[in-house]
Coordinates of C-alpha atoms in Angstrom, one line a residue:
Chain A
X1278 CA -18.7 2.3 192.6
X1279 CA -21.0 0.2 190.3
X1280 CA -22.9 -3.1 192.2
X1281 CA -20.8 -5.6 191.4
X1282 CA -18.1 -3.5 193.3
X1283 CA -20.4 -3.3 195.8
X1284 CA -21.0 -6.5 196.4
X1285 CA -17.6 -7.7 196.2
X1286 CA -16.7 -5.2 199.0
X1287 CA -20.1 -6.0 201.3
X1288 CA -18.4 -9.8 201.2
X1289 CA -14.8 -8.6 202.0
X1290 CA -16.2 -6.5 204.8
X1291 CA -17.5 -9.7 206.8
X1292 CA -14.5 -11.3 205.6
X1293 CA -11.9 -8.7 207.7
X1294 CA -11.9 -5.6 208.2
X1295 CA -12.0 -2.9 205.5
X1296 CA -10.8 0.9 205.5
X1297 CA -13.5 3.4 207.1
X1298 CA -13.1 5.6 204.1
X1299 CA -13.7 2.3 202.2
X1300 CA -16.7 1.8 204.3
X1301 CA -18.3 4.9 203.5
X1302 CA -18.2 4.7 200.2
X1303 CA -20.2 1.4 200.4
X1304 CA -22.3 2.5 203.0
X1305 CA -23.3 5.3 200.5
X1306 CA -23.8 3.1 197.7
X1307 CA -25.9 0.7 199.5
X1308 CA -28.2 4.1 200.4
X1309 CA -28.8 4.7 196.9
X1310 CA -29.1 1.2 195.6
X1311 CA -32.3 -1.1 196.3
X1312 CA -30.9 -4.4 194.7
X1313 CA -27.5 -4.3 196.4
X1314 CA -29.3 -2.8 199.5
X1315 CA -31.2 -6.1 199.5
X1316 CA -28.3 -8.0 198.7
X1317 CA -26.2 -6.7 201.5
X1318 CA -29.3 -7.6 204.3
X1319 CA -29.2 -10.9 203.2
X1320 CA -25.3 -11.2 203.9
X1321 CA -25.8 -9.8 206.7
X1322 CA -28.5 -12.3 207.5
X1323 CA -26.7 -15.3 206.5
X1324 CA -23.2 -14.0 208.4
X1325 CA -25.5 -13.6 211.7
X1326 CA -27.0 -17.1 211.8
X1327 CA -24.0 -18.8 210.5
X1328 CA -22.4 -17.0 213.2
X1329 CA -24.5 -18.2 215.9
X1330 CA -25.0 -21.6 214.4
X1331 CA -21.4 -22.2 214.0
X1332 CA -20.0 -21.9 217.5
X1333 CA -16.3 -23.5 218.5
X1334 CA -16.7 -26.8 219.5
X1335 CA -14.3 -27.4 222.5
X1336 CA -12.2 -30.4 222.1
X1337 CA -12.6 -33.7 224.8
X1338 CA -10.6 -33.5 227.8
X1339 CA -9.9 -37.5 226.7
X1340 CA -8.2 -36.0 223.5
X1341 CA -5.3 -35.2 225.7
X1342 CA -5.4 -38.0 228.4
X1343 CA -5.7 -41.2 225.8
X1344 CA -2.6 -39.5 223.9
X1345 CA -0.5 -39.4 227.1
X1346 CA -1.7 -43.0 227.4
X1347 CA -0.8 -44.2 223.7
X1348 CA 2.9 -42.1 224.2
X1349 CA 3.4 -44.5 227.1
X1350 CA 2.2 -47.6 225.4
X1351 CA 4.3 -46.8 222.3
X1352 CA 7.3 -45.7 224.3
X1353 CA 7.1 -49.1 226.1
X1354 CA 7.1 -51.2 222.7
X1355 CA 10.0 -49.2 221.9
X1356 CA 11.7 -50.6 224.8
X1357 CA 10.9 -53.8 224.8
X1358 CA 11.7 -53.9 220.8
X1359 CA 15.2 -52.7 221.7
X1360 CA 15.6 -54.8 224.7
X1361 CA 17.4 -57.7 222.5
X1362 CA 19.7 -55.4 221.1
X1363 CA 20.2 -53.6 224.2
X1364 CA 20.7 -57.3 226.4
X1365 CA 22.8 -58.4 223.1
X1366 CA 25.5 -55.2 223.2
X1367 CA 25.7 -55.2 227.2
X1368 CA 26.3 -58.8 227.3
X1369 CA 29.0 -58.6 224.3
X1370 CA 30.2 -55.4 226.5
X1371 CA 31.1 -57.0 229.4
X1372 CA 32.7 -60.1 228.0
X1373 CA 35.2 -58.0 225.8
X1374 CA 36.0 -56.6 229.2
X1375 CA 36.6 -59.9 231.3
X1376 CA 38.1 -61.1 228.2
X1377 CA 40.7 -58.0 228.1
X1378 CA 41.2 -58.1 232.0
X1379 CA 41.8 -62.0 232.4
X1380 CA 42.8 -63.6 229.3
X1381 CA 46.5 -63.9 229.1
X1382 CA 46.8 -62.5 225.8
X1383 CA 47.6 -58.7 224.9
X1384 CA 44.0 -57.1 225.9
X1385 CA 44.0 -54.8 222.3
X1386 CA 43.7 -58.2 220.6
X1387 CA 40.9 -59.4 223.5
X1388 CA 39.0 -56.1 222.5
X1389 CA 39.7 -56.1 218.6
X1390 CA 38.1 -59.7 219.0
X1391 CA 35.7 -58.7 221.0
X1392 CA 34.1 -55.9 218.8
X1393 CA 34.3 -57.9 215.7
X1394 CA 32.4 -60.9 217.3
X1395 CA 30.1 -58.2 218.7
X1396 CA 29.3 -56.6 214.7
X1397 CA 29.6 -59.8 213.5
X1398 CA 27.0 -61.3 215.7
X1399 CA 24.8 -58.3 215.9
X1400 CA 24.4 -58.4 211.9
X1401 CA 23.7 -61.9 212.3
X1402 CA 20.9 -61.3 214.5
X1403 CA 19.7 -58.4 212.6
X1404 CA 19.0 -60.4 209.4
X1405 CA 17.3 -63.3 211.5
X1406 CA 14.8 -60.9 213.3
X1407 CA 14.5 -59.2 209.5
X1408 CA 13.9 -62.8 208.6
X1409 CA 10.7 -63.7 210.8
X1410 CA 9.3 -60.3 210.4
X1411 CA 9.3 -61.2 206.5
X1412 CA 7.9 -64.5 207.3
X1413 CA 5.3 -62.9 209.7
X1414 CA 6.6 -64.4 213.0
X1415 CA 5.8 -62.3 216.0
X1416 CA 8.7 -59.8 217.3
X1417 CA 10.7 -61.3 219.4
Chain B
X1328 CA 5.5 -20.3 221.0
X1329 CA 8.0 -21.4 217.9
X1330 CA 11.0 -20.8 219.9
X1331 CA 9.5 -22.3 223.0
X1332 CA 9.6 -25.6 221.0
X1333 CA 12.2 -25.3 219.0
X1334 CA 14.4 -24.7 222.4
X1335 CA 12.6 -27.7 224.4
X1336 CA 13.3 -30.2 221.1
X1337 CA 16.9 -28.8 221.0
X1338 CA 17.3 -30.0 224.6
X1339 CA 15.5 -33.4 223.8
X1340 CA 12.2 -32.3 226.0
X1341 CA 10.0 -34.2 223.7
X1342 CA 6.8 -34.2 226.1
X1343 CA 7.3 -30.9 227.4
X1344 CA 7.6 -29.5 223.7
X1345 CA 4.1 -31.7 222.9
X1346 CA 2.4 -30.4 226.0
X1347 CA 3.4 -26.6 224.4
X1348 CA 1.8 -27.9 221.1
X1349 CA -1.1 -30.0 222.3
X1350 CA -2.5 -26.9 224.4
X1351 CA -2.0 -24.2 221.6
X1352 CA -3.5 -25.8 218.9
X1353 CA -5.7 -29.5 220.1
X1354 CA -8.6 -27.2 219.9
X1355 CA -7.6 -26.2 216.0
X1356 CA -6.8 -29.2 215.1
X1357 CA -9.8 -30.8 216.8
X1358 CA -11.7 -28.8 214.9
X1359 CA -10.4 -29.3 211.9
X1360 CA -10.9 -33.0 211.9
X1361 CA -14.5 -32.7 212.9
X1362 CA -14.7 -30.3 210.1
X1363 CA -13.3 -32.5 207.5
X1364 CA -14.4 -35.6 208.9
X1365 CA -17.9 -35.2 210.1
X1366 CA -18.0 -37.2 213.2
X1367 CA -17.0 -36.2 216.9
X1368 CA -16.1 -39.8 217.7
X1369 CA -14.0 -40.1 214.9
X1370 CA -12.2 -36.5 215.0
X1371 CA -11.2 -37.1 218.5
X1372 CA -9.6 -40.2 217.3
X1373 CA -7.6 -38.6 214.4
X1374 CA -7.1 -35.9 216.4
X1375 CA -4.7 -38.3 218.8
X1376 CA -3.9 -39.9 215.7
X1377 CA -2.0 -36.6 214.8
X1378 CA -0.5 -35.4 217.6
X1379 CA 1.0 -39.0 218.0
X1380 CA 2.4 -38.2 215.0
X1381 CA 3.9 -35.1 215.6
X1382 CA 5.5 -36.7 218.8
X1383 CA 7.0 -38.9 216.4
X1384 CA 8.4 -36.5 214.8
X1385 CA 9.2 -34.0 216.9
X1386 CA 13.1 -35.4 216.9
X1387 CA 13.6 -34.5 213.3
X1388 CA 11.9 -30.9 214.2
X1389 CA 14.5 -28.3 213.2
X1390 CA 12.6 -25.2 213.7
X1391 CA 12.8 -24.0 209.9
X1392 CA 9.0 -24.0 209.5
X1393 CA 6.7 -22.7 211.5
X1394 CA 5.1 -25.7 214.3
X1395 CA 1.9 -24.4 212.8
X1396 CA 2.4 -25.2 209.2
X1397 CA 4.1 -28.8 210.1
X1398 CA 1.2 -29.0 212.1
X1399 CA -1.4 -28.7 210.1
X1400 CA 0.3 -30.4 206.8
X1401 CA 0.6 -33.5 209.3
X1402 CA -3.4 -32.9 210.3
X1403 CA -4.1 -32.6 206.6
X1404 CA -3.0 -35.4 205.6
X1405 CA -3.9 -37.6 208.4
X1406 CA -7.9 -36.4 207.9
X1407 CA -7.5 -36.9 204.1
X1408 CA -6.1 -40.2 205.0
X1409 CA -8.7 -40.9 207.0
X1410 CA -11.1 -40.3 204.9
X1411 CA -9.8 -42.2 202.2
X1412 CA -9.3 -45.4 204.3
X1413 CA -12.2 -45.8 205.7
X1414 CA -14.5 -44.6 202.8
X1415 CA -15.5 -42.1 205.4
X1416 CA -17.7 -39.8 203.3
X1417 CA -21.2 -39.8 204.5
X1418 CA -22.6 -42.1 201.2
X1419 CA -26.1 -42.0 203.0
X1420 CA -26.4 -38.5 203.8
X1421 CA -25.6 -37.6 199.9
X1422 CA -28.9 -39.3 199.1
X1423 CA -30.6 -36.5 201.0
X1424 CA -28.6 -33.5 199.9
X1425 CA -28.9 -32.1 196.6
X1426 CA -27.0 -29.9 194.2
X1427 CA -26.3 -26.5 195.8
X1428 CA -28.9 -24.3 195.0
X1429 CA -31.1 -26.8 193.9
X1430 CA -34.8 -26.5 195.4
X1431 CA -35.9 -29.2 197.9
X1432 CA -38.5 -31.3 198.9
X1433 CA -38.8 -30.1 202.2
X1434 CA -37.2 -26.4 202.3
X1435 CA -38.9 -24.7 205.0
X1436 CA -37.4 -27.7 207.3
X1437 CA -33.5 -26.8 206.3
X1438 CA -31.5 -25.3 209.5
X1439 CA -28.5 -23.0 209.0
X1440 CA -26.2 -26.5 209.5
X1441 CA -28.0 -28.4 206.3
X1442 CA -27.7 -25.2 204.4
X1443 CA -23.7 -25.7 204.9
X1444 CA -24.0 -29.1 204.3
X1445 CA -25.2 -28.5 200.8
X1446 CA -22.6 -26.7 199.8
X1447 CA -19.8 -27.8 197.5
X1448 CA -16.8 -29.5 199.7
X1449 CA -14.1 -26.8 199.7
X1450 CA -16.6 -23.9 200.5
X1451 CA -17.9 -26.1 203.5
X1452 CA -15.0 -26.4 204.7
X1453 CA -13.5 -23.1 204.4
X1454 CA -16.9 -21.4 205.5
X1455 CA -16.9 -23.5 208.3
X1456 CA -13.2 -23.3 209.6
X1457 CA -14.3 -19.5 209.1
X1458 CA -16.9 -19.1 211.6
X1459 CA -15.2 -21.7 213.9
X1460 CA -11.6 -20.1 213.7
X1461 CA -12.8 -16.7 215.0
X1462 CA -13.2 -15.3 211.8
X1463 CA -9.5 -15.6 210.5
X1464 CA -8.8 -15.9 207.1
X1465 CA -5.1 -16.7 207.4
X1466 CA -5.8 -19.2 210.2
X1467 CA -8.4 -20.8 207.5
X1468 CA -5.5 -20.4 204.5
X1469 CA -2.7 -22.0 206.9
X1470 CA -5.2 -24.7 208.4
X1471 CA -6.4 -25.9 204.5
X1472 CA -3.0 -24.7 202.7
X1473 CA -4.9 -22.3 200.5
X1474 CA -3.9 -18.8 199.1
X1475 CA -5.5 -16.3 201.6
X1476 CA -7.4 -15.1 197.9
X1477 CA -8.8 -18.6 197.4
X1478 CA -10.4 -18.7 200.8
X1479 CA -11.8 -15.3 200.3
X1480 CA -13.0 -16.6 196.8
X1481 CA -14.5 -19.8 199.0
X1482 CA -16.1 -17.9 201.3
X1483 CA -17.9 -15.2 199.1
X1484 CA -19.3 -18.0 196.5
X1485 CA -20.4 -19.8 200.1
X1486 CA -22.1 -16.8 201.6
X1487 CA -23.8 -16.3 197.7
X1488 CA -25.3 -19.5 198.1
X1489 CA -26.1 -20.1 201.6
X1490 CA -28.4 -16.4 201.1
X1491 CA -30.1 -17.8 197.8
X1492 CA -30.7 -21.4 199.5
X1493 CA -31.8 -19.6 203.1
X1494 CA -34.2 -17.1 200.2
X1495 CA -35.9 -20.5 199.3
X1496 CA -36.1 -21.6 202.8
X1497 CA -37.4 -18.5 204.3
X1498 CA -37.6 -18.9 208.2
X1499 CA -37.2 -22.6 207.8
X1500 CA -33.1 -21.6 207.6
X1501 CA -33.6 -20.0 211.5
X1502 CA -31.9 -22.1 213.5

């Protein structure tokens, strides 16, 4: 083993850990050799302090709470962005239905009607709201 | 822990699937973020910043890759994001840090921490995430999407330099 073997294998051995017969070797080599001898303390050196200078730093117990806080905000918006569509298909719903059940016309026409005004107007009201939010209007 | 979530998004248990995540890995990915970013105040922030995104996502989660890798690609880019946005890099600091290696003005005041700080970006990280990760070299390669031979070339040209600098330094690098 020549020192620049040496070396390499000193760093891989604070890296993970290497094969005792690998160990050995090194461990011989660094018995004979001044320069990497030196070299190897000072790894040693610097893996020790780094190791207590660099402890784990344990993450905020507010990391956790403020998430569960924005996941509530956010799943709120969500609502309340869906809640035009969602009052707009009910309300379309329900008519097609009364519609169907009083109108004195065959009800499969009352309900063919019915879903095409629903699409129809549901379209219309998707390229309004696209509309505003081009135009930077609040959300509605 | 994969098949935990994968099973809990299958049946639509968003929350319960983040919950699995956030304890596993908020303390990874906090520290990753503080690594890369430099800042407690900030990391905690883009630390929620990912996991919000991730919770996001989680619908489109179909278990192919590891939560760990979609993890940290999401953490990665939300950090280098960050940094990007906000111009984040410590401009002032740079003033006071030279080129690794170089001599100071004032070596025999340099801790362990501005040792680190000196060096090159990728080796601070990556000798960093080392010592902070529990000494895993994978976890490091996964967490910076590295070859495990690049972090091992990272962290052998960081240990090289942190013993010259700490040489020059003499106690002064005693923490």
């Amino acid at each position: 083993m020549n020192c620049r073997e040496a070396e390499e294998l000193l760093l891989d051995s604070l890296d993970e850990r290497v094969p005792d017969h690998v160990r050995r070797v090194l461990e011989g080599h660094l018995s004979t050799c001044t320069s990497c001898s030196a070299f190897a303390a000072s790894a040693r050196a610097v893996d020790a302090q780094l190791t207590a200078a660099l402890l784990p730093a344990v993450p905020p117990p507010s990391i956790a709470t403020n998430l569960r806080t924005r996941i509530r905000r956010e799943r709120r918006t969500a609502f309340n962005e869906n809640l035009p569509d969602l009052i707009h298909l009910t309300g379309c719903g329900v008519s097609t239905i009364l519609c169907a059940a009083l109108l004195p016309v065959d009800p499969t026409v009352s309900l063919a009607a019915g879903v095409g005004f629903t699409c129809v107007s549901y379209v219309f009201m998707a390229v309004v709201r696209w509309s505003l939010e081009a135009a930077g209007q609040p959300d509605w | 822990m994969k098949g935990d979530v994968e099973q809990l998004v299958r049946a639509r248990k968003y929350d319960q699937a983040l919950e699995h995540i956030l304890q596993d890995y908020q303390g990874k990915v906090f520290r990753m973020a503080l690594v890369i970013l430099r800042d407690s105040g900030r990391a905690e922030e883009v630390t929620q910043d990912i996991f919000l995104k991730l919770w996001r996502a989680l619908p489109a989660y179909d278990g192919r890759a590891a939560v760990s890798t979609w993890l940290y690609a999401i953490a990665r880019n939300t950090c280098l994001s960050a940094v990007r946005a906000e111009g984040y890099r410590r401009t002032s600091a740079l003033d006071d840090v030279t080129e690794p290696g170089a001599s100071s003005t004032t070596p025999l005041q340099l801790s362990v921490d501005q040792c680190v700080e000196r060096l090159p970006e990728p080796q601070r990280q990556v000798i960093t995430l080392f010592y902070l990760e529990d000494r895993s070299v994978s976890e490091v390669a996964a967490m910076l999407d590295l070859p495990e031979n690049t972090v091992k070339s990272h962290l052998h040209r960081a240990r090289r330099a942190l013993g010259e600098m700490m040489a020059t330094t003499g106690d002064g690098a005693r923490k």
